PDB file of C-alpha atoms in Angstrom:
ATOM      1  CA  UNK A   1       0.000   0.000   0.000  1.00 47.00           C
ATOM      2  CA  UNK A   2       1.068   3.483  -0.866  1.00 51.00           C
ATOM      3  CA  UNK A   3       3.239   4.826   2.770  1.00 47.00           C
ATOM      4  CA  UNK A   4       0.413   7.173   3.590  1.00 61.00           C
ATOM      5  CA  UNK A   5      -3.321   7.315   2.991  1.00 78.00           C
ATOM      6  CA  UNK A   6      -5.234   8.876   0.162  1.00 86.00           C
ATOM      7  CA  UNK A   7      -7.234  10.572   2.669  1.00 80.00           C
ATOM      8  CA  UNK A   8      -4.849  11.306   5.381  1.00 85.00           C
ATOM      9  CA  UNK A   9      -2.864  13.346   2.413  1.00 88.00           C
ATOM     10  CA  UNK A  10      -5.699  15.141   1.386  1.00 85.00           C
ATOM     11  CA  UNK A  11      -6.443  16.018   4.801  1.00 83.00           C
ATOM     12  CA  UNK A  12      -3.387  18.386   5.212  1.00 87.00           C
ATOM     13  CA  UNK A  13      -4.408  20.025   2.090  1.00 86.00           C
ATOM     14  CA  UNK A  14      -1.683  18.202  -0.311  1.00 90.00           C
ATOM     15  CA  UNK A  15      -2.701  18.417  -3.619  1.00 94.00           C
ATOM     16  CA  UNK A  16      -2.350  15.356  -5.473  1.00 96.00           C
ATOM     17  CA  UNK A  17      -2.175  14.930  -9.281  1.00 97.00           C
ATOM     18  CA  UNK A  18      -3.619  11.969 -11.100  1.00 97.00           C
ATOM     19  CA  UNK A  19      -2.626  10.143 -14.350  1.00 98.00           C
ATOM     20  CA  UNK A  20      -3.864  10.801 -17.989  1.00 96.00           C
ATOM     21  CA  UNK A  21      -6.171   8.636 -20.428  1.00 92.00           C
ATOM     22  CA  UNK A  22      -5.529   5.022 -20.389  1.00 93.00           C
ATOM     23  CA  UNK A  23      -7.249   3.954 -23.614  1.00 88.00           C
ATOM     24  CA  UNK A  24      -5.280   6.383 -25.633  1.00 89.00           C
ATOM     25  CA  UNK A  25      -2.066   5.256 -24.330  1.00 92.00           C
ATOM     26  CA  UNK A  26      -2.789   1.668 -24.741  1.00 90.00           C
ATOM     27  CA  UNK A  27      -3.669   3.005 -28.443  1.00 88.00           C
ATOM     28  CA  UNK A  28      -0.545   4.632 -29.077  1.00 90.00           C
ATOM     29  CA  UNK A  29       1.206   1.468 -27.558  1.00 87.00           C
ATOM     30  CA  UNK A  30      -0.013  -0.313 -30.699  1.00 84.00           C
ATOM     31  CA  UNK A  31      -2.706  -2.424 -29.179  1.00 81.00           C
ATOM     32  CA  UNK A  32      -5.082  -3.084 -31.534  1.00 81.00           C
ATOM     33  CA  UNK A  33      -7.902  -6.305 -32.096  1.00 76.00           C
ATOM     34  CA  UNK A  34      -8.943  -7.135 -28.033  1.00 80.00           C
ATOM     35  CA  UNK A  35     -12.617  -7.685 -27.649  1.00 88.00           C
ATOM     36  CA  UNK A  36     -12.204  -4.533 -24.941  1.00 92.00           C
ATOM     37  CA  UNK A  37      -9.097  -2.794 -23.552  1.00 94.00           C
ATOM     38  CA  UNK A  38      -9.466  -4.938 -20.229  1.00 96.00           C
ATOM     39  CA  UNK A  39      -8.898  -8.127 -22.033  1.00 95.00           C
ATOM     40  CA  UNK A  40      -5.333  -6.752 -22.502  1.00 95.00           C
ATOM     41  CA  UNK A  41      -4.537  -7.092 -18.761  1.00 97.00           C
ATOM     42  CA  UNK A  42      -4.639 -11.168 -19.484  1.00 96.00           C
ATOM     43  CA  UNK A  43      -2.572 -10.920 -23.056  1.00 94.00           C
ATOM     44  CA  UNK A  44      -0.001  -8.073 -22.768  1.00 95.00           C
ATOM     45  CA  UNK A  45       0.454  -7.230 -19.447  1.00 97.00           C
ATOM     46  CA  UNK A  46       3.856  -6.267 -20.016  1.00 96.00           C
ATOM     47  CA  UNK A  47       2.852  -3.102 -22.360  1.00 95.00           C
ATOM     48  CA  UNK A  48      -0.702  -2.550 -20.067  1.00 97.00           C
ATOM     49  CA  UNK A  49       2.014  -1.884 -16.874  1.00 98.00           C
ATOM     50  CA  UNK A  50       4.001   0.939 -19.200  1.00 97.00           C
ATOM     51  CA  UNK A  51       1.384   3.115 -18.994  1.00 98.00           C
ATOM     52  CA  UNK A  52       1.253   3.624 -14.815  1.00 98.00           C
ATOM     53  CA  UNK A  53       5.209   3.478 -14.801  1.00 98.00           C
ATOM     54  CA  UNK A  54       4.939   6.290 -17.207  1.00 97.00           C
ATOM     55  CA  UNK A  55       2.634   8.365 -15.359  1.00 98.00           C
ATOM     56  CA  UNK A  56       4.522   7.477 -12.250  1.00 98.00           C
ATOM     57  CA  UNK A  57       7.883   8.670 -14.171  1.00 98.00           C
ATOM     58  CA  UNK A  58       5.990  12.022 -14.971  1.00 98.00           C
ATOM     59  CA  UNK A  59       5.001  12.821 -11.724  1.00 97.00           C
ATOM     60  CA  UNK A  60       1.888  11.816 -10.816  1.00 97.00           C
ATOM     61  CA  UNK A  61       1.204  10.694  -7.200  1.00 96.00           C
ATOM     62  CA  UNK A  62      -2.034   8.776  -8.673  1.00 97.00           C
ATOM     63  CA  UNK A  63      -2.593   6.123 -11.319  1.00 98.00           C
ATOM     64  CA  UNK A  64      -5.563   4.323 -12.472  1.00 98.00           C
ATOM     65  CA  UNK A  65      -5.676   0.672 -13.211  1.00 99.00           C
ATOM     66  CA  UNK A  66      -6.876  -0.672 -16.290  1.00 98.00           C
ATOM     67  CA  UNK A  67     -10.152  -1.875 -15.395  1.00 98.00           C
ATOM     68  CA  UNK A  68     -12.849   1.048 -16.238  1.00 98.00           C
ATOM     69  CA  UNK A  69     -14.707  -1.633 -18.128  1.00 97.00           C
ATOM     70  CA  UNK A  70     -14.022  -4.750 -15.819  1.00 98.00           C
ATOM     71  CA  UNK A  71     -17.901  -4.890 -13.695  1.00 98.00           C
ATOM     72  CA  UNK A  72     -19.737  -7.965 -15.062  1.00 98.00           C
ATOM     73  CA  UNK A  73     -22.295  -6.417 -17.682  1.00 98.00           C
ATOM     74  CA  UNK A  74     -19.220  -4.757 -19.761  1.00 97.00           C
ATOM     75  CA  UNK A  75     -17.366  -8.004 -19.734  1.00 98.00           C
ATOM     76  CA  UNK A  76     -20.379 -10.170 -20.645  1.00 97.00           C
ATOM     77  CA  UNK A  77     -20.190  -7.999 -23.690  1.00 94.00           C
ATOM     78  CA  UNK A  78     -16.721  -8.899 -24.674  1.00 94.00           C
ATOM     79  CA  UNK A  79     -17.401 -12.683 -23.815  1.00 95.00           C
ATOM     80  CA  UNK A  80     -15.453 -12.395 -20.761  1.00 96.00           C
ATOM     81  CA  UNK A  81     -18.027 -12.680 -18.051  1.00 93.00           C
ATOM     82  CA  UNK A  82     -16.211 -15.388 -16.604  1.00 96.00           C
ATOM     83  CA  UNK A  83     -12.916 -13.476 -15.937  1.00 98.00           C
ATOM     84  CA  UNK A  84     -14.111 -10.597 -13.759  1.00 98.00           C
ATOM     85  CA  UNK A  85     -12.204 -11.618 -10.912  1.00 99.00           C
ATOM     86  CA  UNK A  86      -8.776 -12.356 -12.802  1.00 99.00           C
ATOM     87  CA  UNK A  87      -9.652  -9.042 -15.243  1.00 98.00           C
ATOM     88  CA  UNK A  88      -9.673  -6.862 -11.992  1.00 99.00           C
ATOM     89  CA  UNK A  89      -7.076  -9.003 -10.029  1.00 99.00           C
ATOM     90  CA  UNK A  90      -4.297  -8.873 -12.610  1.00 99.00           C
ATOM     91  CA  UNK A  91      -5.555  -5.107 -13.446  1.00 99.00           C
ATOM     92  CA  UNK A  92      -4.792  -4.135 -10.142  1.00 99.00           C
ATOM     93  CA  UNK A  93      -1.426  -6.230  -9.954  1.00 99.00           C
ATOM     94  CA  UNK A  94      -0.094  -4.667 -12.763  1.00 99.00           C
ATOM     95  CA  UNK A  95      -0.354  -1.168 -11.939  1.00 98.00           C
ATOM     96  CA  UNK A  96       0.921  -1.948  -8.264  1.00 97.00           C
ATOM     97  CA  UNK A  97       3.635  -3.299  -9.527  1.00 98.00           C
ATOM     98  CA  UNK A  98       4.341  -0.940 -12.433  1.00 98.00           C
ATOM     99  CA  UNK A  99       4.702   1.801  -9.805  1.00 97.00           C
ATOM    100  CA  UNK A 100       5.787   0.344  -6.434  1.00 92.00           C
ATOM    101  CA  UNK A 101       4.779   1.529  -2.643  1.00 90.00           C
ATOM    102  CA  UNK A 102       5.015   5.681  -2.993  1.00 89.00           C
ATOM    103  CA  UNK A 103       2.186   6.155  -5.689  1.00 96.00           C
ATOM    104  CA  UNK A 104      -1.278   5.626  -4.969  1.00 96.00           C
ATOM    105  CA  UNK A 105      -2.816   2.865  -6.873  1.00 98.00           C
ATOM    106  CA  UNK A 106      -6.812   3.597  -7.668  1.00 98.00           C
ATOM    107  CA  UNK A 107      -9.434   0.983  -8.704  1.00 98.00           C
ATOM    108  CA  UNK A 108     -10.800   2.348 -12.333  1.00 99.00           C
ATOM    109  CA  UNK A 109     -14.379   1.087 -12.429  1.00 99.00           C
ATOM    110  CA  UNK A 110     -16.742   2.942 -15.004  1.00 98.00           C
ATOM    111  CA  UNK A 111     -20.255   2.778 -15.198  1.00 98.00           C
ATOM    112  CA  UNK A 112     -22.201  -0.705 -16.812  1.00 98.00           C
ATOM    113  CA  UNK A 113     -23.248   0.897 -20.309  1.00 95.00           C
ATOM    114  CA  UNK A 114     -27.087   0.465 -19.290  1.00 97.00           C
ATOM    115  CA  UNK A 115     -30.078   2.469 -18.164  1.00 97.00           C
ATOM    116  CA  UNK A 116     -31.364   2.201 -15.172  1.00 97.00           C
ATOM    117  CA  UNK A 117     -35.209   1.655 -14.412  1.00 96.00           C
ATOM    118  CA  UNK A 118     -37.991   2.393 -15.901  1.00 96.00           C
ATOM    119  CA  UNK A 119     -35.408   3.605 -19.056  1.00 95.00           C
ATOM    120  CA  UNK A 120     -33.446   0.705 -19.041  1.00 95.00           C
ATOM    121  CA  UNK A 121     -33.471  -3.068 -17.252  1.00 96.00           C
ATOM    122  CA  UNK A 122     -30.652  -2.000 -14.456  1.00 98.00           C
ATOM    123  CA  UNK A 123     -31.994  -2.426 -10.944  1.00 98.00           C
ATOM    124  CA  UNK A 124     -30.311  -1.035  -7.495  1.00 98.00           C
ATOM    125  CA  UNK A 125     -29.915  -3.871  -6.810  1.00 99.00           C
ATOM    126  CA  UNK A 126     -28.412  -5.857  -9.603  1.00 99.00           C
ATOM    127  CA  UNK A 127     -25.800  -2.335  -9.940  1.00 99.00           C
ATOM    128  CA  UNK A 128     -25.044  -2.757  -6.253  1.00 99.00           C
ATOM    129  CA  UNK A 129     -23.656  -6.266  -6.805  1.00 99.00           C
ATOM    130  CA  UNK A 130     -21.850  -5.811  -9.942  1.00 99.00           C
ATOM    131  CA  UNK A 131     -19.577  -3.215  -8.178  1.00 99.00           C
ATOM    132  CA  UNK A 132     -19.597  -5.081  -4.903  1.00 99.00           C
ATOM    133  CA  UNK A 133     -18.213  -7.921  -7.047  1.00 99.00           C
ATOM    134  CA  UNK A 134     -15.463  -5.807  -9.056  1.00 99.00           C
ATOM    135  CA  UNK A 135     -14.673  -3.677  -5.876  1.00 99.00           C
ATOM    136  CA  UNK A 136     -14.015  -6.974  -4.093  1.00 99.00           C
ATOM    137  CA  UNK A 137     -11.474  -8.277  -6.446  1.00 99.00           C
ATOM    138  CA  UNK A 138      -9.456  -4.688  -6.914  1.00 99.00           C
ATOM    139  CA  UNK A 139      -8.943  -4.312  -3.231  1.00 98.00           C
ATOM    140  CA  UNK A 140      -8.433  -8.161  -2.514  1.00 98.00           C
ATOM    141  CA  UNK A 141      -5.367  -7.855  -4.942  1.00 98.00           C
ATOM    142  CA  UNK A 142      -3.486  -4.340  -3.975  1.00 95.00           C
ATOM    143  CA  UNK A 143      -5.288  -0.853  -4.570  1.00 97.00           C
ATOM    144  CA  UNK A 144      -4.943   2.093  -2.236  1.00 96.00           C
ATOM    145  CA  UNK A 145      -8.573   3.720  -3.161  1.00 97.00           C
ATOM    146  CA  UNK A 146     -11.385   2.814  -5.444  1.00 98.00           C
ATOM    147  CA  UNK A 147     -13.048   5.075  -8.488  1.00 99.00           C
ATOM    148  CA  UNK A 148     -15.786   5.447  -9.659  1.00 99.00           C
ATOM    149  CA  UNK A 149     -15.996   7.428 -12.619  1.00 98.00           C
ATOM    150  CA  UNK A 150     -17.496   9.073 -16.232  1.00 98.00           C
ATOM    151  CA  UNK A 151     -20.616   8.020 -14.911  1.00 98.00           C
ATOM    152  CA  UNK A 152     -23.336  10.440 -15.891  1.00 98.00           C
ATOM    153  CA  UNK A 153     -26.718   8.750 -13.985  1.00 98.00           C
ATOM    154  CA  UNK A 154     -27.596   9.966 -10.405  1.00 98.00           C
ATOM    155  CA  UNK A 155     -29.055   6.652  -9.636  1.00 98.00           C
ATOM    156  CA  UNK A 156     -26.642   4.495 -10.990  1.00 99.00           C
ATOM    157  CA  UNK A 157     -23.495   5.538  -9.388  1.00 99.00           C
ATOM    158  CA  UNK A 158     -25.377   6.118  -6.377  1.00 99.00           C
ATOM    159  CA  UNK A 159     -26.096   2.021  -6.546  1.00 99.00           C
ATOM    160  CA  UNK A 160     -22.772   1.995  -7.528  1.00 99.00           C
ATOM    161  CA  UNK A 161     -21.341   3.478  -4.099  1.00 99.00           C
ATOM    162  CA  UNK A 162     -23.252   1.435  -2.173  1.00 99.00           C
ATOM    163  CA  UNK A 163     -22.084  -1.873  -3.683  1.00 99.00           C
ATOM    164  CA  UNK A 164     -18.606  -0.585  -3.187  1.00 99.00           C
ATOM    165  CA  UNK A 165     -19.342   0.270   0.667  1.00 98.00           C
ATOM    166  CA  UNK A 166     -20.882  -3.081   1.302  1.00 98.00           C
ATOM    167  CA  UNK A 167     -17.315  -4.826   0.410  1.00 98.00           C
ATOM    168  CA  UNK A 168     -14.605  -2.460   0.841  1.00 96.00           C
ATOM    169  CA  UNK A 169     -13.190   0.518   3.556  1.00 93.00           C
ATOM    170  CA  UNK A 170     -10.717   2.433   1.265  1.00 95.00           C
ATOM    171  CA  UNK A 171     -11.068   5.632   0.160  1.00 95.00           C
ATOM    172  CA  UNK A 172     -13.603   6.073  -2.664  1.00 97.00           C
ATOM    173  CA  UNK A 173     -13.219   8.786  -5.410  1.00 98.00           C
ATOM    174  CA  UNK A 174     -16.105   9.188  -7.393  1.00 99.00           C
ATOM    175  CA  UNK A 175     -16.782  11.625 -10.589  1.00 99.00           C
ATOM    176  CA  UNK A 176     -19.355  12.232 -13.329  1.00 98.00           C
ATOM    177  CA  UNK A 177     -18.924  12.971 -17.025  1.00 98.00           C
ATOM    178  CA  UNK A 178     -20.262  16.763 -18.139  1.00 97.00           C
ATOM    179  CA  UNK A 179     -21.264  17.656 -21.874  1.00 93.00           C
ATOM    180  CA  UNK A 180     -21.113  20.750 -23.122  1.00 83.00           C
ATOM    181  CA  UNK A 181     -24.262  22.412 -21.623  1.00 88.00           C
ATOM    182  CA  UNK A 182     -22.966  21.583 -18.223  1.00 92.00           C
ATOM    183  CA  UNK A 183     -24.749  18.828 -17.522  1.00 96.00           C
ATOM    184  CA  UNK A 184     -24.722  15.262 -17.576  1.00 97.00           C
ATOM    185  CA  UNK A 185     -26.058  13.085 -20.592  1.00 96.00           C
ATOM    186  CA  UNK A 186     -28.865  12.620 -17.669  1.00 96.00           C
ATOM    187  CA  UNK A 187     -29.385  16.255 -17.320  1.00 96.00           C
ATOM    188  CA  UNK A 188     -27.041  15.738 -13.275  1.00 98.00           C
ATOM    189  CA  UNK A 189     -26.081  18.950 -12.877  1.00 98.00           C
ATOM    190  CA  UNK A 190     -22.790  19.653 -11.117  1.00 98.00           C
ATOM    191  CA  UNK A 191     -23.809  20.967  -7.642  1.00 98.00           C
ATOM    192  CA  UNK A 192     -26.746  18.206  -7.649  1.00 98.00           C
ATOM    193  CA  UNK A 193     -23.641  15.756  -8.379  1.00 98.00           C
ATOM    194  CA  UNK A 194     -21.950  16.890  -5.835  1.00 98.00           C
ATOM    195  CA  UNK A 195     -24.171  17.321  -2.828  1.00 98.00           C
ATOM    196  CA  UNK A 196     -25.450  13.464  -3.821  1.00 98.00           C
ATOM    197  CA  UNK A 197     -21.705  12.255  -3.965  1.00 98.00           C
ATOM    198  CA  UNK A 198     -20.734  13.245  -0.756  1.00 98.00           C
ATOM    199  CA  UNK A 199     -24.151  12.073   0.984  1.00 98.00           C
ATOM    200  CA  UNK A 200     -23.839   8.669  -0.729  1.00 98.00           C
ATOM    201  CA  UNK A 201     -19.976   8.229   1.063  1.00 96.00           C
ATOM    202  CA  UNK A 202     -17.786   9.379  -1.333  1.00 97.00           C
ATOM    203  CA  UNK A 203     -14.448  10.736   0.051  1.00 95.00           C
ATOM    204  CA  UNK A 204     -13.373  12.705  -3.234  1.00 96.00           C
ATOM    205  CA  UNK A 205     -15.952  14.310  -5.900  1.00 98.00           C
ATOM    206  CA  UNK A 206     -15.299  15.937  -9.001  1.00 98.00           C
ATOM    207  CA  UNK A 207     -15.630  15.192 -13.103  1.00 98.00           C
ATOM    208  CA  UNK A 208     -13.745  13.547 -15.602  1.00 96.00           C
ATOM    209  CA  UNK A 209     -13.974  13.258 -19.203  1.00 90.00           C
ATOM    210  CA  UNK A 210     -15.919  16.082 -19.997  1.00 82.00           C
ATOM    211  CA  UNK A 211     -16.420  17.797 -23.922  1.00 77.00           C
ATOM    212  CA  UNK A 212     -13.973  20.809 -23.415  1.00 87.00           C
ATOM    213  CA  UNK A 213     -12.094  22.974 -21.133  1.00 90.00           C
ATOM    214  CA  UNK A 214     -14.842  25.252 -21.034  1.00 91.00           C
ATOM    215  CA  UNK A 215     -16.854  23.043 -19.876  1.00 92.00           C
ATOM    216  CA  UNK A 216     -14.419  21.799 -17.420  1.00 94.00           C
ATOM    217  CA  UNK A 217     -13.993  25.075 -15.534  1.00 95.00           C
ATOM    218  CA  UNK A 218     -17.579  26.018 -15.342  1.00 95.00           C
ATOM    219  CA  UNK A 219     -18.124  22.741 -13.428  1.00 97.00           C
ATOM    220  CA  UNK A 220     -15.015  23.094 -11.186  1.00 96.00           C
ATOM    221  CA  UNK A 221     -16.663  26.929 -10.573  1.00 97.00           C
ATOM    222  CA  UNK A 222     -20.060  25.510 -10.016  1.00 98.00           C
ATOM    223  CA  UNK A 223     -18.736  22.602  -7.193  1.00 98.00           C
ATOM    224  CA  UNK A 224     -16.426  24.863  -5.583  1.00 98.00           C
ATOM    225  CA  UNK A 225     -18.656  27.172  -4.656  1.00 98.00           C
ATOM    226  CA  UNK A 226     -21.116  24.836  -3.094  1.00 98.00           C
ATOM    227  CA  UNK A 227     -18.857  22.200  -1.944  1.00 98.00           C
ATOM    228  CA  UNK A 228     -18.784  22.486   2.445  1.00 97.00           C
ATOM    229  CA  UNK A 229     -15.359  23.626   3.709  1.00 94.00           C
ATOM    230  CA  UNK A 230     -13.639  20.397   4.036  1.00 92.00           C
ATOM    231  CA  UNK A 231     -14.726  18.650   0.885  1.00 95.00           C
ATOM    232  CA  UNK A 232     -11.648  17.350  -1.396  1.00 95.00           C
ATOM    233  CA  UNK A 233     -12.544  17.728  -5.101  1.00 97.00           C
ATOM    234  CA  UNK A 234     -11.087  16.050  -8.081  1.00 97.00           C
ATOM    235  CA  UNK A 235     -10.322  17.335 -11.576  1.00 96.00           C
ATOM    236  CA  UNK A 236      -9.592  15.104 -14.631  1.00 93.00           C
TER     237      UNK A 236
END
């Protein structure tokens, strides 16, 4: 584990900078023809564990794994629903040992790719387990914190968190994906994000993945100045 905690950093006001894109690094790497990036994490592990030593080389004090797609429904879609433990097990392995004990290893997990009730067939319940099940095998096998992020559904990552907090007591960064109008794809905005974050046991808030740098600062602006005093928000 990373010598201090995520949290205990934050909470003397060190500011902590996070990795880049992992999909467009695995891109540039020349990976090309796996059913989803994930699936590399079994086949080339070797190039997958470049990308956090990279980061780690650059500077940052936090890398993701590679396992944004690695909860059950994504998998299924790749044909891989019977690897989610070793996906996320040898996800988390990699990046641990890519970047050794002074960099924070986070869990990637992204959202499933459905809709939630009455839109979609997601329940609570079945969202609650597929993270329980992918935050299990991430912590089991090395991570510092776990993420949840891009997500752009109130109710979904808010099933999400709770699956994570039935299995796992690290610290849990969480962030949604705004498009250009400031919003989410499911109209979230970012102070209604926030406040729901935080109640729903996140430790860190923010965005990631949004359509511009426009877009990006009128969100940080809008959860800054609603965020309480001691809140710890992320930016990616």
């Amino acid at each position: 584990m990373a010598n201090r905690n995520l949290c205990e950093r934050l909470s003397e006001q060190e500011i902590l900078l996070a990795d880049g894109a992992t999909g467009t690094m695995l891109e540039q790497l020349g990976l090309r023809g796996a059913r989803c990036a994930e699936e590399w994490n079994l086949s080339r592990p070797d190039m997958v564990g470049l990308i956090p030593h990279k980061y780690a080389e650059a500077g940052s004090d936090i890398v993701y794994t590679n396992t944004f797609g690695g909860n059950r429904l994504r998998l299924e879609h790749a044909g891989l629903a019977d690897k989610v433990y070793e996906v996320n097990a040898v996800g988390a392995r990699i990046a641990r040992d890519a970047v050794g004990e002074e960099v924070i290893v986070a869990g990637s997990m992204g959202p499933t790719g459905g809709f939630m009730e009455p839109l979609g067939s997601l329940t609570p319940e079945l969202v609650c387990d597929v993270y329980a099940e992918q935050a299990e095998a991430l912590v089991k096998n090395g991570v510092d914190a776990l993420v949840l992020e891009t997500f752009s559904a109130l109710d979904e990552i808010e099933a999400a968190i709770q699956g994570v907090r039935s299995v796992a007591n690290v610290p849990l960064i969480t962030t949604m994906s705004f498009d250009t109008g400031g919003r989410t794809m499911m109209g979230v905005t970012p102070e209604d994000a926030l406040h729901a974050l935080l109640d729903a046991g996140s430790d860190v808030v923010g965005f990631n993945c949004g359509s511009d740098l426009e877009t990006a600062m009128h969100v940080a602006e809008a959860m800054s100045k609603v965020a309480p005093p001691d809140a710890v928000l992320i930016a990616k």
